[in-house]
Tab-separated table of N, CA, C and O in Angstrom:
chain	number	residue	atom	x	y	z
A	160	MET	N	44.738	67.896	-63.605
A	160	MET	CA	44.678	69.039	-62.693
A	160	MET	C	44.786	68.511	-61.258
A	160	MET	O	44.113	67.567	-60.880
A	161	ASN	N	45.644	69.139	-60.473
A	161	ASN	CA	45.849	68.653	-59.110
A	161	ASN	C	44.770	69.161	-58.159
A	161	ASN	O	43.960	70.022	-58.510
A	162	VAL	N	44.748	68.607	-56.970
A	162	VAL	CA	43.721	68.914	-55.975
A	162	VAL	C	43.748	70.393	-55.585
A	162	VAL	O	42.702	71.018	-55.457
A	163	LYS	N	44.938	70.964	-55.405
A	163	LYS	CA	45.039	72.381	-55.030
A	163	LYS	C	44.420	73.275	-56.092
A	163	LYS	O	43.720	74.226	-55.774
A	164	SER	N	44.680	72.959	-57.348
A	164	SER	CA	44.132	73.753	-58.447
A	164	SER	C	42.607	73.632	-58.503
A	164	SER	O	41.907	74.619	-58.715
A	165	LYS	N	42.095	72.416	-58.307
A	165	LYS	CA	40.641	72.199	-58.298
A	165	LYS	C	39.998	72.960	-57.146
A	165	LYS	O	38.968	73.607	-57.315
A	166	ASN	N	40.601	72.871	-55.975
A	166	ASN	CA	40.040	73.567	-54.818
A	166	ASN	C	40.100	75.078	-54.997
A	166	ASN	O	39.180	75.789	-54.602
A	167	PHE	N	41.175	75.587	-55.599
A	167	PHE	CA	41.274	77.023	-55.863
A	167	PHE	C	40.138	77.459	-56.785
A	167	PHE	O	39.488	78.475	-56.544
A	168	LYS	N	39.883	76.685	-57.852
A	168	LYS	CA	38.790	77.009	-58.772
A	168	LYS	C	37.439	76.984	-58.055
A	168	LYS	O	36.582	77.825	-58.301
A	169	ARG	N	37.253	76.030	-57.171
A	169	ARG	CA	35.988	75.926	-56.438
A	169	ARG	C	35.793	77.126	-55.507
A	169	ARG	O	34.700	77.681	-55.421
A	170	VAL	N	36.862	77.511	-54.812
A	170	VAL	CA	36.779	78.673	-53.918
A	170	VAL	C	36.542	79.940	-54.731
A	170	VAL	O	35.724	80.787	-54.356
A	171	LEU	N	37.227	80.081	-55.864
A	171	LEU	CA	37.033	81.239	-56.731
A	171	LEU	C	35.593	81.286	-57.241
A	171	LEU	O	34.957	82.348	-57.231
A	172	ALA	N	35.072	80.153	-57.673
A	172	ALA	CA	33.688	80.075	-58.148
A	172	ALA	C	32.713	80.484	-57.042
A	172	ALA	O	31.774	81.256	-57.272
A	173	GLY	N	32.949	79.995	-55.837
A	173	GLY	CA	32.100	80.364	-54.703
A	173	GLY	C	32.208	81.839	-54.378
A	173	GLY	O	31.203	82.505	-54.095
A	174	GLY	N	33.415	82.374	-54.437
A	174	GLY	CA	33.607	83.797	-54.159
A	174	GLY	C	32.897	84.682	-55.166
A	174	GLY	O	32.256	85.672	-54.801
A	175	LEU	N	32.978	84.324	-56.438
A	175	LEU	CA	32.279	85.096	-57.479
A	175	LEU	C	30.772	85.040	-57.276
A	175	LEU	O	30.076	86.055	-57.358
A	176	THR	N	30.281	83.849	-57.010
A	176	THR	CA	28.843	83.671	-56.788
A	176	THR	C	28.370	84.469	-55.575
A	176	THR	O	27.370	85.183	-55.636
A	177	GLY	N	29.094	84.384	-54.488
A	177	GLY	CA	28.735	85.105	-53.273
A	177	GLY	C	28.801	86.610	-53.460
A	177	GLY	O	27.938	87.347	-52.982
A	178	ALA	N	29.824	87.092	-54.170
A	178	ALA	CA	29.959	88.533	-54.397
A	178	ALA	C	28.799	89.077	-55.208
A	178	ALA	O	28.230	90.128	-54.880
A	179	VAL	N	28.404	88.360	-56.256
A	179	VAL	CA	27.265	88.796	-57.071
A	179	VAL	C	25.999	88.795	-56.239
A	179	VAL	O	25.208	89.748	-56.271
A	180	ASN	N	25.782	87.743	-55.465
A	180	ASN	CA	24.577	87.646	-54.642
A	180	ASN	C	24.532	88.749	-53.588
A	180	ASN	O	23.497	89.382	-53.388
A	181	GLY	N	25.640	88.988	-52.934
A	181	GLY	CA	25.678	90.024	-51.901
A	181	GLY	C	25.534	91.418	-52.475
A	181	GLY	O	24.842	92.273	-51.911
A	182	LEU	N	26.170	91.670	-53.630
A	182	LEU	CA	26.118	92.985	-54.242
A	182	LEU	C	24.725	93.339	-54.740
A	182	LEU	O	24.250	94.460	-54.562
A	183	PHE	N	24.065	92.380	-55.364
A	183	PHE	CA	22.767	92.658	-55.977
A	183	PHE	C	21.579	92.150	-55.174
A	183	PHE	O	20.438	92.306	-55.591
A	184	GLY	N	21.827	91.519	-54.027
A	184	GLY	CA	20.722	91.007	-53.222
A	184	GLY	C	20.094	89.768	-53.831
A	184	GLY	O	18.980	89.398	-53.521
A	185	GLY	N	20.773	89.125	-54.707
A	185	GLY	CA	20.293	87.925	-55.387
A	185	GLY	C	21.000	87.798	-56.722
A	185	GLY	O	21.839	88.631	-57.073
A	186	GLY	N	20.683	86.776	-57.455
A	186	GLY	CA	21.293	86.591	-58.758
A	186	GLY	C	22.527	85.729	-58.751
A	186	GLY	O	23.073	85.422	-59.805
A	187	GLY	N	22.965	85.320	-57.576
A	187	GLY	CA	24.140	84.465	-57.509
A	187	GLY	C	23.937	83.141	-58.224
A	187	GLY	O	24.861	82.606	-58.827
A	188	GLY	N	22.721	82.627	-58.184
A	188	GLY	CA	22.417	81.368	-58.870
A	188	GLY	C	22.549	81.490	-60.373
A	188	GLY	O	22.959	80.548	-61.053
A	189	MET	N	22.223	82.667	-60.902
A	189	MET	CA	22.354	82.895	-62.345
A	189	MET	C	23.820	82.882	-62.759
A	189	MET	O	24.160	82.522	-63.870
A	190	VAL	N	24.691	83.299	-61.872
A	190	VAL	CA	26.121	83.281	-62.147
A	190	VAL	C	26.683	81.893	-61.842
A	190	VAL	O	27.573	81.405	-62.543
A	191	ALA	N	26.153	81.252	-60.815
A	191	ALA	CA	26.683	79.957	-60.384
A	191	ALA	C	26.521	78.881	-61.452
A	191	ALA	O	27.427	78.072	-61.649
A	192	VAL	N	25.397	78.866	-62.152
A	192	VAL	CA	25.167	77.806	-63.143
A	192	VAL	C	26.221	77.840	-64.248
A	192	VAL	O	26.876	76.823	-64.502
A	193	PRO	N	26.437	78.985	-64.914
A	193	PRO	CA	27.493	78.992	-65.939
A	193	PRO	C	28.888	78.702	-65.366
A	193	PRO	O	29.700	78.042	-66.020
A	194	ILE	N	29.156	79.191	-64.173
A	194	ILE	CA	30.461	78.921	-63.555
A	194	ILE	C	30.622	77.428	-63.295
A	194	ILE	O	31.672	76.851	-63.592
A	195	LEU	N	29.597	76.798	-62.742
A	195	LEU	CA	29.673	75.367	-62.456
A	195	LEU	C	29.842	74.553	-63.738
A	195	LEU	O	30.594	73.580	-63.774
A	196	LYS	N	29.157	74.971	-64.804
A	196	LYS	CA	29.255	74.244	-66.082
A	196	LYS	C	30.595	74.495	-66.760
A	196	LYS	O	31.293	73.556	-67.132
A	197	ASN	N	30.943	75.750	-66.938
A	197	ASN	CA	32.095	76.092	-67.771
A	197	ASN	C	33.434	76.043	-67.032
A	197	ASN	O	34.444	75.662	-67.602
A	198	MET	N	33.433	76.451	-65.785
A	198	MET	CA	34.692	76.514	-65.047
A	198	MET	C	34.994	75.207	-64.306
A	198	MET	O	36.147	74.811	-64.206
A	199	LEU	N	33.922	74.556	-63.812
A	199	LEU	CA	34.136	73.355	-62.996
A	199	LEU	C	33.690	72.069	-63.684
A	199	LEU	O	33.853	70.985	-63.131
A	200	GLY	N	33.088	72.167	-64.880
A	200	GLY	CA	32.765	70.980	-65.662
A	200	GLY	C	31.527	70.196	-65.261
A	200	GLY	O	31.394	69.034	-65.628
A	201	TYR	N	30.603	70.810	-64.530
A	201	TYR	CA	29.367	70.116	-64.148
A	201	TYR	C	28.459	69.948	-65.369
A	201	TYR	O	28.480	70.760	-66.275
A	202	LYS	N	27.639	68.905	-65.358
A	202	LYS	CA	26.605	68.749	-66.380
A	202	LYS	C	25.454	69.696	-66.053
A	202	LYS	O	25.325	70.163	-64.922
A	203	GLU	N	24.614	69.968	-67.050
A	203	GLU	CA	23.544	70.979	-66.953
A	203	GLU	C	22.684	70.834	-65.688
A	203	GLU	O	22.603	71.745	-64.884
A	204	LYS	N	22.036	69.710	-65.536
A	204	LYS	CA	21.131	69.539	-64.392
A	204	LYS	C	21.885	69.546	-63.066
A	204	LYS	O	21.397	70.085	-62.072
A	205	GLY	N	23.061	68.959	-63.058
A	205	GLY	CA	23.884	68.986	-61.842
A	205	GLY	C	24.278	70.400	-61.468
A	205	GLY	O	24.326	70.753	-60.287
A	206	ALA	N	24.563	71.226	-62.473
A	206	ALA	CA	24.919	72.631	-62.219
A	206	ALA	C	23.749	73.389	-61.608
A	206	ALA	O	23.916	74.160	-60.664
A	207	HIS	N	22.549	73.161	-62.132
A	207	HIS	CA	21.361	73.835	-61.586
A	207	HIS	C	21.092	73.401	-60.154
A	207	HIS	O	20.849	74.237	-59.276
A	208	ALA	N	21.142	72.107	-59.911
A	208	ALA	CA	20.884	71.596	-58.559
A	208	ALA	C	21.951	72.068	-57.574
A	208	ALA	O	21.641	72.494	-56.456
A	209	THR	N	23.199	72.016	-57.998
A	209	THR	CA	24.289	72.449	-57.119
A	209	THR	C	24.208	73.939	-56.848
A	209	THR	O	24.478	74.390	-55.730
A	210	ALA	N	23.827	74.720	-57.847
A	210	ALA	CA	23.701	76.175	-57.665
A	210	ALA	C	22.708	76.488	-56.550
A	210	ALA	O	22.947	77.384	-55.731
A	211	ILE	N	21.607	75.764	-56.514
A	211	ILE	CA	20.612	75.987	-55.461
A	211	ILE	C	21.212	75.680	-54.093
A	211	ILE	O	21.049	76.449	-53.144
A	212	LEU	N	21.906	74.573	-53.992
A	212	LEU	CA	22.500	74.201	-52.707
A	212	LEU	C	23.598	75.175	-52.281
A	212	LEU	O	23.746	75.478	-51.105
A	213	VAL	N	24.357	75.661	-53.252
A	213	VAL	CA	25.436	76.607	-52.953
A	213	VAL	C	24.870	77.969	-52.570
A	213	VAL	O	25.357	78.632	-51.659
A	214	ILE	N	23.834	78.390	-53.254
A	214	ILE	CA	23.325	79.748	-53.073
A	214	ILE	C	22.462	79.877	-51.808
A	214	ILE	O	22.326	80.983	-51.269
A	215	ALA	N	21.927	78.776	-51.304
A	215	ALA	CA	21.061	78.844	-50.119
A	215	ALA	C	21.746	79.502	-48.917
A	215	ALA	O	21.205	80.458	-48.346
A	216	PRO	N	22.934	79.051	-48.503
A	216	PRO	CA	23.563	79.727	-47.357
A	216	PRO	C	23.988	81.163	-47.676
A	216	PRO	O	23.944	82.036	-46.811
A	217	VAL	N	24.361	81.409	-48.939
A	217	VAL	CA	24.730	82.771	-49.338
A	217	VAL	C	23.516	83.692	-49.207
A	217	VAL	O	23.630	84.820	-48.712
A	218	CYS	N	22.374	83.208	-49.649
A	218	CYS	CA	21.138	83.994	-49.538
A	218	CYS	C	20.792	84.250	-48.074
A	218	CYS	O	20.343	85.346	-47.727
A	219	LEU	N	20.990	83.264	-47.228
A	219	LEU	CA	20.705	83.430	-45.806
A	219	LEU	C	21.579	84.534	-45.206
A	219	LEU	O	21.085	85.422	-44.503
A	220	VAL	N	22.871	84.498	-45.506
A	220	VAL	CA	23.781	85.523	-44.982
A	220	VAL	C	23.409	86.905	-45.540
A	220	VAL	O	23.371	87.888	-44.799
A	221	SER	N	23.116	86.974	-46.837
A	221	SER	CA	22.711	88.247	-47.437
A	221	SER	C	21.419	88.754	-46.796
A	221	SER	O	21.291	89.946	-46.508
A	222	ALA	N	20.459	87.852	-46.594
A	222	ALA	CA	19.183	88.241	-45.990
A	222	ALA	C	19.376	88.796	-44.585
A	222	ALA	O	18.791	89.824	-44.223
A	223	ILE	N	20.198	88.144	-43.803
A	223	ILE	CA	20.468	88.626	-42.439
A	223	ILE	C	21.077	90.024	-42.489
A	223	ILE	O	20.695	90.914	-41.723
A	224	THR	N	21.999	90.226	-43.422
A	224	THR	CA	22.627	91.545	-43.569
A	224	THR	C	21.595	92.601	-43.917
A	224	THR	O	21.584	93.697	-43.347
A	225	TYR	N	20.707	92.287	-44.860
A	225	TYR	CA	19.666	93.250	-45.243
A	225	TYR	C	18.690	93.506	-44.092
A	225	TYR	O	18.256	94.635	-43.877
A	226	ILE	N	18.333	92.468	-43.345
A	226	ILE	CA	17.423	92.633	-42.200
A	226	ILE	C	18.061	93.534	-41.153
A	226	ILE	O	17.427	94.466	-40.647
A	227	VAL	N	19.322	93.267	-40.825
A	227	VAL	CA	20.046	94.058	-39.829
A	227	VAL	C	20.112	95.538	-40.241
A	227	VAL	O	20.041	96.431	-39.403
A	228	ASN	N	20.213	95.783	-41.530
A	228	ASN	CA	20.304	97.151	-42.031
A	228	ASN	C	18.948	97.800	-42.289
A	228	ASN	O	18.878	98.889	-42.855
A	229	GLY	N	17.855	97.126	-41.888
A	229	GLY	CA	16.528	97.731	-41.931
A	229	GLY	C	15.788	97.641	-43.254
A	229	GLY	O	14.845	98.396	-43.489
A	230	TYR	N	16.167	96.725	-44.124
A	230	TYR	CA	15.508	96.614	-45.429
A	230	TYR	C	14.386	95.574	-45.457
A	230	TYR	O	13.836	95.306	-46.507
A	231	PHE	N	14.047	94.996	-44.328
A	231	PHE	CA	13.025	93.949	-44.243
A	231	PHE	C	11.642	94.579	-44.136
A	231	PHE	O	11.362	95.352	-43.220
A	232	ILE	N	10.741	94.259	-45.065
A	232	ILE	CA	9.360	94.745	-45.047
A	232	ILE	C	8.453	93.511	-45.013
A	232	ILE	O	8.241	92.852	-46.036
A	233	PRO	N	7.940	93.168	-43.816
A	233	PRO	CA	7.184	91.914	-43.667
A	233	PRO	C	6.037	91.748	-44.661
A	233	PRO	O	5.820	90.649	-45.171
A	234	GLY	N	5.310	92.821	-44.963
A	234	GLY	CA	4.166	92.718	-45.872
A	234	GLY	C	4.561	92.304	-47.282
A	234	GLY	O	3.733	91.804	-48.041
A	235	ILE	N	5.801	92.517	-47.627
A	235	ILE	CA	6.304	92.103	-48.941
A	235	ILE	C	7.031	90.770	-48.835
A	235	ILE	O	6.827	89.863	-49.644
A	236	VAL	N	7.884	90.650	-47.838
A	236	VAL	CA	8.770	89.487	-47.729
A	236	VAL	C	8.004	88.189	-47.466
A	236	VAL	O	8.275	87.176	-48.108
A	237	ILE	N	7.056	88.207	-46.566
A	237	ILE	CA	6.378	86.957	-46.184
A	237	ILE	C	5.591	86.349	-47.345
A	237	ILE	O	5.781	85.171	-47.663
A	238	PRO	N	4.724	87.117	-48.048
A	238	PRO	CA	4.043	86.510	-49.206
A	238	PRO	C	5.024	86.073	-50.306
A	238	PRO	O	4.844	85.019	-50.922
A	239	ALA	N	6.058	86.872	-50.536
A	239	ALA	CA	7.044	86.506	-51.557
A	239	ALA	C	7.781	85.231	-51.162
A	239	ALA	O	8.075	84.380	-52.016
A	240	ALA	N	8.078	85.062	-49.875
A	240	ALA	CA	8.763	83.854	-49.400
A	240	ALA	C	7.880	82.621	-49.590
A	240	ALA	O	8.365	81.554	-49.979
A	241	ILE	N	6.594	82.771	-49.334
A	241	ILE	CA	5.663	81.649	-49.527
A	241	ILE	C	5.620	81.262	-51.000
A	241	ILE	O	5.740	80.086	-51.363
A	242	GLY	N	5.478	82.254	-51.874
A	242	GLY	CA	5.449	81.995	-53.314
A	242	GLY	C	6.759	81.416	-53.816
A	242	GLY	O	6.774	80.484	-54.633
A	243	SER	N	7.871	81.935	-53.333
A	243	SER	CA	9.185	81.446	-53.750
A	243	SER	C	9.404	80.000	-53.317
A	243	SER	O	9.978	79.193	-54.064
A	244	THR	N	8.951	79.669	-52.128
A	244	THR	CA	9.092	78.301	-51.636
A	244	THR	C	8.277	77.335	-52.492
A	244	THR	O	8.771	76.285	-52.911
A	245	ALA	N	7.044	77.708	-52.781
A	245	ALA	CA	6.201	76.858	-53.634
A	245	ALA	C	6.807	76.743	-55.034
A	245	ALA	O	6.888	75.646	-55.601
A	246	GLY	N	7.252	77.862	-55.586
A	246	GLY	CA	7.871	77.840	-56.908
A	246	GLY	C	9.146	77.016	-56.937
A	246	GLY	O	9.421	76.306	-57.914
A	247	GLY	N	9.920	77.088	-55.872
A	247	GLY	CA	11.142	76.294	-55.789
A	247	GLY	C	10.863	74.807	-55.780
A	247	GLY	O	11.581	74.020	-56.419
A	248	MET	N	9.823	74.423	-55.089
A	248	MET	CA	9.445	73.009	-55.059
A	248	MET	C	9.008	72.544	-56.441
A	248	MET	O	9.402	71.476	-56.911
A	249	ILE	N	8.195	73.359	-57.104
A	249	ILE	CA	7.720	73.013	-58.455
A	249	ILE	C	8.907	72.947	-59.420
A	249	ILE	O	9.018	72.015	-60.217
A	250	GLY	N	9.797	73.937	-59.330
A	250	GLY	CA	10.967	73.954	-60.204
A	250	GLY	C	11.865	72.746	-60.009
A	250	GLY	O	12.386	72.174	-60.970
A	251	ALA	N	12.057	72.339	-58.753
A	251	ALA	CA	12.896	71.164	-58.477
A	251	ALA	C	12.277	69.903	-59.074
A	251	ALA	O	12.986	69.049	-59.619
A	252	LEU	N	10.965	69.793	-58.998
A	252	LEU	CA	10.282	68.642	-59.610
A	252	LEU	C	10.410	68.686	-61.132
A	252	LEU	O	10.614	67.663	-61.782
A	253	MET	N	10.309	69.889	-61.704
A	253	MET	CA	10.428	70.037	-63.156
A	253	MET	C	11.847	69.696	-63.625
A	253	MET	O	12.019	69.086	-64.678
A	254	LEU	N	12.859	70.095	-62.857
A	254	LEU	CA	14.249	69.809	-63.225
A	254	LEU	C	14.461	68.312	-63.380
A	254	LEU	O	15.150	67.857	-64.282
A	255	GLU	N	13.820	67.558	-62.501
A	255	GLU	CA	13.958	66.105	-62.530
A	255	GLU	C	13.310	65.496	-63.774
A	255	GLU	O	13.802	64.537	-64.332
A	256	LYS	N	12.214	66.106	-64.238
A	256	LYS	CA	11.430	65.512	-65.310
A	256	LYS	C	11.749	66.045	-66.708
A	256	LYS	O	11.581	65.337	-67.693
A	257	LEU	N	12.215	67.292	-66.821
A	257	LEU	CA	12.451	67.888	-68.128
A	257	LEU	C	13.778	67.444	-68.735
A	257	LEU	O	14.755	67.259	-68.019
A	258	PRO	N	13.806	67.336	-70.061
A	258	PRO	CA	15.082	67.041	-70.721
A	258	PRO	C	16.072	68.194	-70.530
A	258	PRO	O	15.679	69.355	-70.403
A	259	THR	N	17.347	67.872	-70.564
A	259	THR	CA	18.397	68.859	-70.342
A	259	THR	C	18.292	70.040	-71.314
A	259	THR	O	18.467	71.193	-70.925
A	260	GLY	N	18.002	69.772	-72.569
A	260	GLY	CA	17.891	70.844	-73.568
A	260	GLY	C	16.804	71.845	-73.216
A	260	GLY	O	16.976	73.058	-73.401
A	261	ILE	N	15.686	71.366	-72.703
A	261	ILE	CA	14.585	72.252	-72.308
A	261	ILE	C	14.984	73.081	-71.100
A	261	ILE	O	14.721	74.280	-71.029
A	262	VAL	N	15.639	72.443	-70.128
A	262	VAL	CA	16.113	73.167	-68.938
A	262	VAL	C	17.065	74.283	-69.362
A	262	VAL	O	16.954	75.423	-68.906
A	263	ASN	N	17.974	73.972	-70.268
A	263	ASN	CA	18.925	74.958	-70.753
A	263	ASN	C	18.210	76.098	-71.487
A	263	ASN	O	18.529	77.277	-71.291
A	264	ALA	N	17.230	75.772	-72.317
A	264	ALA	CA	16.480	76.793	-73.059
A	264	ALA	C	15.710	77.713	-72.106
A	264	ALA	O	15.690	78.939	-72.294
A	265	ILE	N	15.096	77.149	-71.082
A	265	ILE	CA	14.365	77.959	-70.099
A	265	ILE	C	15.335	78.875	-69.359
A	265	ILE	O	15.059	80.063	-69.168
A	266	PHE	N	16.480	78.340	-68.974
A	266	PHE	CA	17.483	79.140	-68.270
A	266	PHE	C	17.953	80.308	-69.135
A	266	PHE	O	18.030	81.448	-68.686
A	267	ILE	N	18.252	80.030	-70.398
A	267	ILE	CA	18.687	81.085	-71.318
A	267	ILE	C	17.594	82.133	-71.479
A	267	ILE	O	17.869	83.341	-71.456
A	268	ALA	N	16.343	81.704	-71.634
A	268	ALA	CA	15.231	82.646	-71.798
A	268	ALA	C	15.080	83.546	-70.573
A	268	ALA	O	14.907	84.765	-70.700
A	269	VAL	N	15.170	82.963	-69.400
A	269	VAL	CA	15.052	83.748	-68.168
A	269	VAL	C	16.198	84.755	-68.066
A	269	VAL	O	15.988	85.924	-67.722
A	270	MET	N	17.404	84.330	-68.393
A	270	MET	CA	18.550	85.242	-68.346
A	270	MET	C	18.383	86.378	-69.349
A	270	MET	O	18.679	87.534	-69.039
A	271	LEU	N	17.918	86.070	-70.550
A	271	LEU	CA	17.706	87.114	-71.561
A	271	LEU	C	16.639	88.118	-71.131
A	271	LEU	O	16.829	89.333	-71.251
A	272	VAL	N	15.518	87.613	-70.632
A	272	VAL	CA	14.448	88.502	-70.176
A	272	VAL	C	14.943	89.388	-69.033
A	272	VAL	O	14.696	90.600	-69.022
A	273	ALA	N	15.656	88.804	-68.087
A	273	ALA	CA	16.187	89.585	-66.965
A	273	ALA	C	17.151	90.657	-67.469
A	273	ALA	O	17.115	91.809	-67.022
A	274	GLY	N	18.018	90.294	-68.417
A	274	GLY	CA	18.972	91.264	-68.971
A	274	GLY	C	18.281	92.401	-69.698
A	274	GLY	O	18.628	93.581	-69.516
A	275	VAL	N	17.290	92.080	-70.516
A	275	VAL	CA	16.564	93.121	-71.248
A	275	VAL	C	15.804	94.025	-70.296
A	275	VAL	O	15.802	95.257	-70.450
A	276	ARG	N	15.186	93.445	-69.279
A	276	ARG	CA	14.448	94.269	-68.292
A	276	ARG	C	15.377	95.229	-67.572
A	276	ARG	O	14.983	96.339	-67.227
A	277	MET	N	16.610	94.808	-67.324
A	277	MET	CA	17.551	95.690	-66.640
A	277	MET	C	17.974	96.861	-67.527
A	277	MET	O	18.355	97.906	-67.035
A	278	LEU	N	17.906	96.673	-68.841
A	278	LEU	CA	18.257	97.754	-69.755
A	278	LEU	C	17.213	98.859	-69.778
A	278	LEU	O	17.532	100.019	-70.057
A	279	PHE	N	15.973	98.509	-69.519
A	279	PHE	CA	14.885	99.499	-69.636
A	279	PHE	C	14.200	99.757	-68.335
A	279	PHE	O	13.906	99.182	-67.496
């Protein structure tokens, strides 16, 4: 595969991830991991780590858009941001220590629970 084709796939992957994140206010990371694994050939842990790095600026842009449009509620956002930051640190440490199969199983379980919750 030539460089142009690889770069096109990378831009397409980023566009899909960003569109999902912007449309739903999050969730781009859930789309980014399978895209990075299946479309771009990343290994499991690399896909998870890269998804976080890719989604961070997307989340920032989405957050600014939501703030500008008046959807920011400090009493909710600030405690959630503190919890999310702590959870992110714990998750990053766990990614380093857990076997790939366990990471994959946890990811699948979270995706299934999220999907079922959206149905009801």
